[in-house]
PDB file of C-alpha atoms in Angstrom:
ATOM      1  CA  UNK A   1      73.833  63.740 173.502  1.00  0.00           C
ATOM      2  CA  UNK A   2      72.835  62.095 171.062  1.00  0.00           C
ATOM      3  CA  UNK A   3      68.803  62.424 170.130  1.00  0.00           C
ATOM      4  CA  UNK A   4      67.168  60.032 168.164  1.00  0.00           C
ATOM      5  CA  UNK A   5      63.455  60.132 166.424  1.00  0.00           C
ATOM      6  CA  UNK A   6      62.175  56.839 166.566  1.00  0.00           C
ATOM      7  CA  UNK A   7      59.944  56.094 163.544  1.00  0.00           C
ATOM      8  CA  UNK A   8      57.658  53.228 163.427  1.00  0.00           C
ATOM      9  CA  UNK A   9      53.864  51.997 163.260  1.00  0.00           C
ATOM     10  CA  UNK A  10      54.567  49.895 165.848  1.00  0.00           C
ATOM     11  CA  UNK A  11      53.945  51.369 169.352  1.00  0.00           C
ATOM     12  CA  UNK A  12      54.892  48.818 171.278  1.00  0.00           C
ATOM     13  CA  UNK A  13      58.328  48.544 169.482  1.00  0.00           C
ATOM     14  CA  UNK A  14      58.654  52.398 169.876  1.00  0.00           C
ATOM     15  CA  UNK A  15      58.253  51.526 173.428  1.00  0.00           C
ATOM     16  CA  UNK A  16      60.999  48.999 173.618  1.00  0.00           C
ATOM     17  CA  UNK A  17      63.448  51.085 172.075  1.00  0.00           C
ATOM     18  CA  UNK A  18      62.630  53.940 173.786  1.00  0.00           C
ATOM     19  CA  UNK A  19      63.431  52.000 177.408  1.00  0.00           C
ATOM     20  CA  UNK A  20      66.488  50.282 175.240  1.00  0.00           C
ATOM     21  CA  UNK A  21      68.000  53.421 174.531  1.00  0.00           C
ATOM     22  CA  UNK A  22      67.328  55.243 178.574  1.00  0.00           C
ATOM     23  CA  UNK A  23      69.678  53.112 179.795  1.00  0.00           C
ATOM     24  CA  UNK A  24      72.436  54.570 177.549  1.00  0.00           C
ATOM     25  CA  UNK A  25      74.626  57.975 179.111  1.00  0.00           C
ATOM     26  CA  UNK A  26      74.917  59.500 175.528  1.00  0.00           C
ATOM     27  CA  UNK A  27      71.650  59.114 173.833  1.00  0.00           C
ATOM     28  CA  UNK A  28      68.147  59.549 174.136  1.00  0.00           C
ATOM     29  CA  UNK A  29      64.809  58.894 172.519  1.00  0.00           C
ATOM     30  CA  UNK A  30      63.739  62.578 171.968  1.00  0.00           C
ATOM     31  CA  UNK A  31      60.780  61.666 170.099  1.00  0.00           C
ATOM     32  CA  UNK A  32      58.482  59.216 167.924  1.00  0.00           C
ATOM     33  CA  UNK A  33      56.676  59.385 164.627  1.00  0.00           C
ATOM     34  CA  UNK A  34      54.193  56.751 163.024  1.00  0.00           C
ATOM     35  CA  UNK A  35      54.899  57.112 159.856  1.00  0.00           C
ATOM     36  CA  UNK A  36      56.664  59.242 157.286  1.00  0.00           C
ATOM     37  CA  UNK A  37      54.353  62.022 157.304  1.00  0.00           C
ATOM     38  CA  UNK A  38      54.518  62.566 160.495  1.00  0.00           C
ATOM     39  CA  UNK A  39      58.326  61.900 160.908  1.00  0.00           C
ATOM     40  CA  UNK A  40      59.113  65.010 158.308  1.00  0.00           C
ATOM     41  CA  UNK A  41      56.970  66.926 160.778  1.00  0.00           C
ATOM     42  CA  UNK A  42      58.747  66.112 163.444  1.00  0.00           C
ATOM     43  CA  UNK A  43      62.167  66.781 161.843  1.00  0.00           C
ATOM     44  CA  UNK A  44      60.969  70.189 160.613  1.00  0.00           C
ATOM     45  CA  UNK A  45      60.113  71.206 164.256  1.00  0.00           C
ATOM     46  CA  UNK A  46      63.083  70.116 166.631  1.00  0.00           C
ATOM     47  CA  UNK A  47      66.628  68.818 166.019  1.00  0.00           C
ATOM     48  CA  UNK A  48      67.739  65.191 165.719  1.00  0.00           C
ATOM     49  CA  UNK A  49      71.052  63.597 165.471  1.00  0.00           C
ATOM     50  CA  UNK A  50      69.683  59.916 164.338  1.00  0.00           C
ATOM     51  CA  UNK A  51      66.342  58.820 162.499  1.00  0.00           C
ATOM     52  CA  UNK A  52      66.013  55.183 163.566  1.00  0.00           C
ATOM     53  CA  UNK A  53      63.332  54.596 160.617  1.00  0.00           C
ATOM     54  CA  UNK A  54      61.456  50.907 160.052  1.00  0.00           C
ATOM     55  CA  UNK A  55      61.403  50.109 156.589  1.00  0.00           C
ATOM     56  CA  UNK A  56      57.909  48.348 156.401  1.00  0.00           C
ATOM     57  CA  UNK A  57      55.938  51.120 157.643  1.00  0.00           C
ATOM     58  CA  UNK A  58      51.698  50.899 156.470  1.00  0.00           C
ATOM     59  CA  UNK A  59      51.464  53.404 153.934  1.00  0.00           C
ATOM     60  CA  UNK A  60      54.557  54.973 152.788  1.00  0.00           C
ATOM     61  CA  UNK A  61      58.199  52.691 153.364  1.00  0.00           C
ATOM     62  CA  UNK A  62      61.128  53.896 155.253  1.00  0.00           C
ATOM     63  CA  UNK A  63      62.484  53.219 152.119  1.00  0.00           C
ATOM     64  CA  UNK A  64      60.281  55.138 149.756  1.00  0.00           C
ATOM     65  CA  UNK A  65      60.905  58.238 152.479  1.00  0.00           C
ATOM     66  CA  UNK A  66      64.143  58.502 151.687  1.00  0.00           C
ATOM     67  CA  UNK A  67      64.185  60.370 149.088  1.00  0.00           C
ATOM     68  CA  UNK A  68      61.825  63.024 150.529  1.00  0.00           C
ATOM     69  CA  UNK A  69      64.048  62.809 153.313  1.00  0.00           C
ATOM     70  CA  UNK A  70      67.159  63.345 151.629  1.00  0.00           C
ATOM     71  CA  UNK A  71      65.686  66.332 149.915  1.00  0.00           C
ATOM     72  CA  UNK A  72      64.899  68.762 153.104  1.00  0.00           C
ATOM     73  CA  UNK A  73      67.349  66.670 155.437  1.00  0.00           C
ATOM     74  CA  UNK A  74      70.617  65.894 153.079  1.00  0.00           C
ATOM     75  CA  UNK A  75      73.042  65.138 155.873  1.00  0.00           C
ATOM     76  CA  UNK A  76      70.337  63.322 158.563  1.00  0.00           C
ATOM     77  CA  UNK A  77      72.191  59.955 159.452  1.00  0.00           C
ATOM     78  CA  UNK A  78      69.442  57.473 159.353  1.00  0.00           C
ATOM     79  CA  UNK A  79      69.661  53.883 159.921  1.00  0.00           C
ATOM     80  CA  UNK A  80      67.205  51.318 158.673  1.00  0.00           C
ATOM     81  CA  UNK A  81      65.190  48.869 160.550  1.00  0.00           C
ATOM     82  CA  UNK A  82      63.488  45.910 159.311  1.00  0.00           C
ATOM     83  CA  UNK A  83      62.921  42.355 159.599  1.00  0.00           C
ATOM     84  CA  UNK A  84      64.523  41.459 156.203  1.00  0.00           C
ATOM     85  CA  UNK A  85      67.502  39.763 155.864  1.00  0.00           C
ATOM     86  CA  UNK A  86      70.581  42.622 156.057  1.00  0.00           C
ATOM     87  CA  UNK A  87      72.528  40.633 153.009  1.00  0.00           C
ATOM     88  CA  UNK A  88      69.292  40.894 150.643  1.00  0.00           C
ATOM     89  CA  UNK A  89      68.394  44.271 151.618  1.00  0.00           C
ATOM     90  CA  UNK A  90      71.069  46.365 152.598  1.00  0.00           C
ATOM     91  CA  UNK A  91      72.326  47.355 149.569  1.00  0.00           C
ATOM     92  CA  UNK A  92      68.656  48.703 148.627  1.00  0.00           C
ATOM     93  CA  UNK A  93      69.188  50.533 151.715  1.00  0.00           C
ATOM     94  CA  UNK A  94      72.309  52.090 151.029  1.00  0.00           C
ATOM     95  CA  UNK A  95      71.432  53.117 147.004  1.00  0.00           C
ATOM     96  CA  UNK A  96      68.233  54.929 148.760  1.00  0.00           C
ATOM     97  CA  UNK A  97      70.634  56.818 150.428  1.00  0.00           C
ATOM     98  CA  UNK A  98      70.506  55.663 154.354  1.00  0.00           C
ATOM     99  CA  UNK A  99      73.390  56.239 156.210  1.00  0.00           C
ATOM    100  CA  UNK A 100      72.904  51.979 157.606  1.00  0.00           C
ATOM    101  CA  UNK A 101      70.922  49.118 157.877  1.00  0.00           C
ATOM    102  CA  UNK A 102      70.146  46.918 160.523  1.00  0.00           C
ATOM    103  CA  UNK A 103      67.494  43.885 161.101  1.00  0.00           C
ATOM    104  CA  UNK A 104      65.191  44.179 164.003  1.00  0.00           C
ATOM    105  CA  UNK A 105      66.678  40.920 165.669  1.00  0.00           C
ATOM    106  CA  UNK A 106      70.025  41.980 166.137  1.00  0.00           C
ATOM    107  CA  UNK A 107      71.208  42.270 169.591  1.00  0.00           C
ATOM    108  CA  UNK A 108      71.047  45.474 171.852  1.00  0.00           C
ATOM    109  CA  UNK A 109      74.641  45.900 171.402  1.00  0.00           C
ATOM    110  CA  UNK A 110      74.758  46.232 168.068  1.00  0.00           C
ATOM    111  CA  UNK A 111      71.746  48.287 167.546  1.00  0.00           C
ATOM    112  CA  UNK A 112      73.496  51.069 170.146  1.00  0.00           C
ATOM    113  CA  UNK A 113      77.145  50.738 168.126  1.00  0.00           C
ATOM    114  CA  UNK A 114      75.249  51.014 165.127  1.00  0.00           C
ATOM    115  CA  UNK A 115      73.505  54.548 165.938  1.00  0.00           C
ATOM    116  CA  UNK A 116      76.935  55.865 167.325  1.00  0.00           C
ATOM    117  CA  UNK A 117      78.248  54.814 164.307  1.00  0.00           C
ATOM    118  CA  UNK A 118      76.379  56.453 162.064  1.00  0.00           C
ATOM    119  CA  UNK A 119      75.706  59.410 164.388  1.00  0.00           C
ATOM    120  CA  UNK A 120      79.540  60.473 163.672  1.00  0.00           C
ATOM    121  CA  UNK A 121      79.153  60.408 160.295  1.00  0.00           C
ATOM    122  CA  UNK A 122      79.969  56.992 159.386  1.00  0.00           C
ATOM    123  CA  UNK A 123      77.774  54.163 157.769  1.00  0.00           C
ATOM    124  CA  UNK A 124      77.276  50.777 159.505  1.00  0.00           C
ATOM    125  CA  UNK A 125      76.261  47.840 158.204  1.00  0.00           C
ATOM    126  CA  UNK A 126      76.581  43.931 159.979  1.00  0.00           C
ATOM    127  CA  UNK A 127      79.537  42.251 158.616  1.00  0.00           C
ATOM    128  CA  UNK A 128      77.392  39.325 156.497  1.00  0.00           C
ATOM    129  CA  UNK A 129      76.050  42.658 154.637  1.00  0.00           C
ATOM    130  CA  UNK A 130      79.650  44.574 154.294  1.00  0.00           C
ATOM    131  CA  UNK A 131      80.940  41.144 152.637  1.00  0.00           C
ATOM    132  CA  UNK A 132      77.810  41.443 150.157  1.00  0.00           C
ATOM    133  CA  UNK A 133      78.272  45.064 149.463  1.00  0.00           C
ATOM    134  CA  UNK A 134      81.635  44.823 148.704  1.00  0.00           C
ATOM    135  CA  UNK A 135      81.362  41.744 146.448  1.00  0.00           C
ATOM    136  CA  UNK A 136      78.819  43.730 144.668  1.00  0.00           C
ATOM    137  CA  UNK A 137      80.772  46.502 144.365  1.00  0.00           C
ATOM    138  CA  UNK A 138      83.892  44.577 143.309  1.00  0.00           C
ATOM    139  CA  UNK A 139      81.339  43.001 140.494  1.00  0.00           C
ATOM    140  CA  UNK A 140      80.221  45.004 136.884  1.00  0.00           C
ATOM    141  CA  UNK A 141      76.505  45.953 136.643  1.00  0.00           C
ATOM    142  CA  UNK A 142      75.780  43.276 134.244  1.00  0.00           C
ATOM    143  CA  UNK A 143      76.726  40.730 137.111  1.00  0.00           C
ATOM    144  CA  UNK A 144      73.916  42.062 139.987  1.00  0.00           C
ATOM    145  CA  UNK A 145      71.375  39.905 140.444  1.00  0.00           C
ATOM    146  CA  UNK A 146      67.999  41.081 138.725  1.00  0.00           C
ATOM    147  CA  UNK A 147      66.345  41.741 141.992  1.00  0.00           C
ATOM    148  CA  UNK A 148      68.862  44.630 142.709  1.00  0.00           C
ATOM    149  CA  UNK A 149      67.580  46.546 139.691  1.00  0.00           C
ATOM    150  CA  UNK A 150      64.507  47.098 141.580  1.00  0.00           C
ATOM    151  CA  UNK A 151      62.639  50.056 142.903  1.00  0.00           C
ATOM    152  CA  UNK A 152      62.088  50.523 146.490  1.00  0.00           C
ATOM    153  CA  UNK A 153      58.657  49.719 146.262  1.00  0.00           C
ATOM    154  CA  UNK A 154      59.094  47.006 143.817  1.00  0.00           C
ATOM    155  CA  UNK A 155      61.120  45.731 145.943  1.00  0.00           C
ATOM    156  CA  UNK A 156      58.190  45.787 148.719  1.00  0.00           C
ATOM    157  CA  UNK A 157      55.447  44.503 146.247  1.00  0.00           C
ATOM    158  CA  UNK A 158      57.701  42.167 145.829  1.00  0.00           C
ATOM    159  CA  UNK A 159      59.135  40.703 149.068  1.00  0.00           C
ATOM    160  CA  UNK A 160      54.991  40.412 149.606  1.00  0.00           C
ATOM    161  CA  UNK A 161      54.305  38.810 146.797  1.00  0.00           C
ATOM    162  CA  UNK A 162      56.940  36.496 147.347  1.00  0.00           C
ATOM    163  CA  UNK A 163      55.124  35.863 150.830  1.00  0.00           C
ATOM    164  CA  UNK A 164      52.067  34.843 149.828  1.00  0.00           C
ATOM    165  CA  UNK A 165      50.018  38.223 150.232  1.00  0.00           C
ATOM    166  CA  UNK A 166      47.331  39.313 147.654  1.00  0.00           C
ATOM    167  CA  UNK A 167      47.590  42.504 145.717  1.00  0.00           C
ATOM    168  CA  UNK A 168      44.466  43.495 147.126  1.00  0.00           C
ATOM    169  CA  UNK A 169      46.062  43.433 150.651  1.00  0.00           C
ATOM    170  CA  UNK A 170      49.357  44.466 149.476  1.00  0.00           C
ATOM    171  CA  UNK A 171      47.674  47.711 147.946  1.00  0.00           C
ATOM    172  CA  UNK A 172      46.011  48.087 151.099  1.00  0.00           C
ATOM    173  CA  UNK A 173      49.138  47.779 153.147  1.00  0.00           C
ATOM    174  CA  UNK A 174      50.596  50.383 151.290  1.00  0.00           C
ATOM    175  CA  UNK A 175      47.852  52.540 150.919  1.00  0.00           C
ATOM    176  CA  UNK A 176      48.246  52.715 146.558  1.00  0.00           C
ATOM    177  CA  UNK A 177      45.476  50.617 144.375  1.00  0.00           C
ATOM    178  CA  UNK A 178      45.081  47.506 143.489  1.00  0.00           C
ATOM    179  CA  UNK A 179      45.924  48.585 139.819  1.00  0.00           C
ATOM    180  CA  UNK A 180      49.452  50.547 141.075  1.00  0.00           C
ATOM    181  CA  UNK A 181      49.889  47.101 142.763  1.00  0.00           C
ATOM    182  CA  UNK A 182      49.408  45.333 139.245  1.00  0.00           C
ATOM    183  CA  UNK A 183      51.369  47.794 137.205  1.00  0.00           C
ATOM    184  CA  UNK A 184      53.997  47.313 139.819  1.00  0.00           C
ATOM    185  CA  UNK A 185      53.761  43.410 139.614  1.00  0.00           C
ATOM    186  CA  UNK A 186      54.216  43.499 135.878  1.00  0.00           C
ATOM    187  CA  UNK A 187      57.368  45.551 136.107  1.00  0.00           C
ATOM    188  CA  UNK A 188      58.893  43.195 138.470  1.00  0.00           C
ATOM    189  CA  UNK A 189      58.292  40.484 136.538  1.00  0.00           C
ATOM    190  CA  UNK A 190      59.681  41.787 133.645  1.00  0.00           C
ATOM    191  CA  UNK A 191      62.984  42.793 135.366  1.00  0.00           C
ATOM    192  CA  UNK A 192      63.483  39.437 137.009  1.00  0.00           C
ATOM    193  CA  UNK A 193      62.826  37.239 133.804  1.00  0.00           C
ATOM    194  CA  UNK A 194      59.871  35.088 135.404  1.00  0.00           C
ATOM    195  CA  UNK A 195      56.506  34.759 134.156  1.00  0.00           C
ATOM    196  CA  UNK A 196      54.102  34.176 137.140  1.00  0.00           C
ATOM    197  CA  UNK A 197      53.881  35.016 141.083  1.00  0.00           C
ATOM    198  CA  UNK A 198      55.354  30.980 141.211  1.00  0.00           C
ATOM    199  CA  UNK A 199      58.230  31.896 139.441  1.00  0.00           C
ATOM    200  CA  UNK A 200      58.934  35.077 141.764  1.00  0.00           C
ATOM    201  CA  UNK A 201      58.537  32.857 144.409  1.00  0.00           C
ATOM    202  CA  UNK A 202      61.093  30.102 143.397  1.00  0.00           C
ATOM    203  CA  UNK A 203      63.439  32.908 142.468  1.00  0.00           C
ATOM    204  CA  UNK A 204      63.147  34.547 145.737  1.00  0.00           C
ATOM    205  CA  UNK A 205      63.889  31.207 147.590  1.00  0.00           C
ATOM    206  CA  UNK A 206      66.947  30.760 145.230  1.00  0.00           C
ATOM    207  CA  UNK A 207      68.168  34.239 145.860  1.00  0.00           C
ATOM    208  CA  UNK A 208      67.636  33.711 149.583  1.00  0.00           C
ATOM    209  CA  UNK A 209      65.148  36.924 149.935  1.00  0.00           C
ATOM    210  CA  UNK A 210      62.519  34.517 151.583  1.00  0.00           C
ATOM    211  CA  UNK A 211      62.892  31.235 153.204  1.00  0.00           C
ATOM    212  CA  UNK A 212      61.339  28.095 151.433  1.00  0.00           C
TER     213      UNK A 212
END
């Protein structure tokens, strides 16, 4: 049996994948968590063979976790959730050390193939984000687009940024200040070669992270 903690600060969506994953023989929602804190709790107390974990969680991200999750739970397989596009995003996911990556609108199907996969050891990623990675990979470091050199949570400020939201709510979507928001805003810049939050937009349209 497979037994998966479901992390995510959306209830309803806990809900749905909860009732998803009941109709499967070989797996199971054992339990949820609403946010990292409480998913390292949860993971200290029973075992798990999966962490299903969302990567735009309020406070800290699934993908800032990782680390602290990698440090008690080193061989956890974990798969990522999120909303972003798999070919911008996955490789952030796999460099923070999740075992896969998958966007919230693929189908049932793949979601369930996805946590066997990576519930026998293996990584999964959708094909359009295997083709990515291993054009990457083929590529030197000096080729990788700028935005690949970011931070998980630069990566954050900056996917929200790039959507139109203000530090002020950004910082309090993350729950960091407005001035760790700034710093963070600065670096980014800097990395990517642009000059204003116009710029980051226009380059994150031209990169495909956001949709014009």
């Amino acid at each position: 049996m497979i037994r998966v903690l479901v992390v995510d600060d959306h209830t309803i969506f806990r809900s749905g994948l909860r009732k998803l994953l009941s109709d499967e023989a070989d797996m199971r929602v054992e339990d949820e968590a609403r946010d990292v804190g409480e998913m390292l709790t949860k993971l200290r107390g029973a075992p798990f063979e999966v962490v299903l974990l969302d990567v735009s969680m309020t406070g800290r991200s699934g993908l800032e976790a990782m680390p602290s999750l990698r440090a008690e739970f080193p061989k956890m397989p974990v798969l990522l959730l999120s909303m972003y596009p798999a070919e911008q995003y996955a490789v952030v996911a796999l460099r923070a050390g999740a075992s896969g990556y998958l966007t919230k609108d693929a189908e049932a199907e793949e979601l369930i193939h996805a946590i066997r996969e990576v519930a026998a050891g293996r990584r999964y990623l959708s094909s359009i984000a295997a083709q990515r990675l291993l054009l990457q990979t083929a590529s030197a470091d000096d080729d990788q687009p700028p935005h690949h050199k970011l931070s998980a949570r630069e990566h954050q400020v900056m996917l929200m940024i790039a959507q139109g939201i203000s530090l002020t709510d950004i910082g309090k979507k993350m729950f960091i200040s407005v001035k760790t928001v700034s710093s963070s805003r600065t670096r980014i810049l800097r990395k990517l070669g642009v000059e204003s939050n116009a710029e980051l937009v226009m380059y994150a349209i031209r990169h495909k992270i956001v949709h014009g």
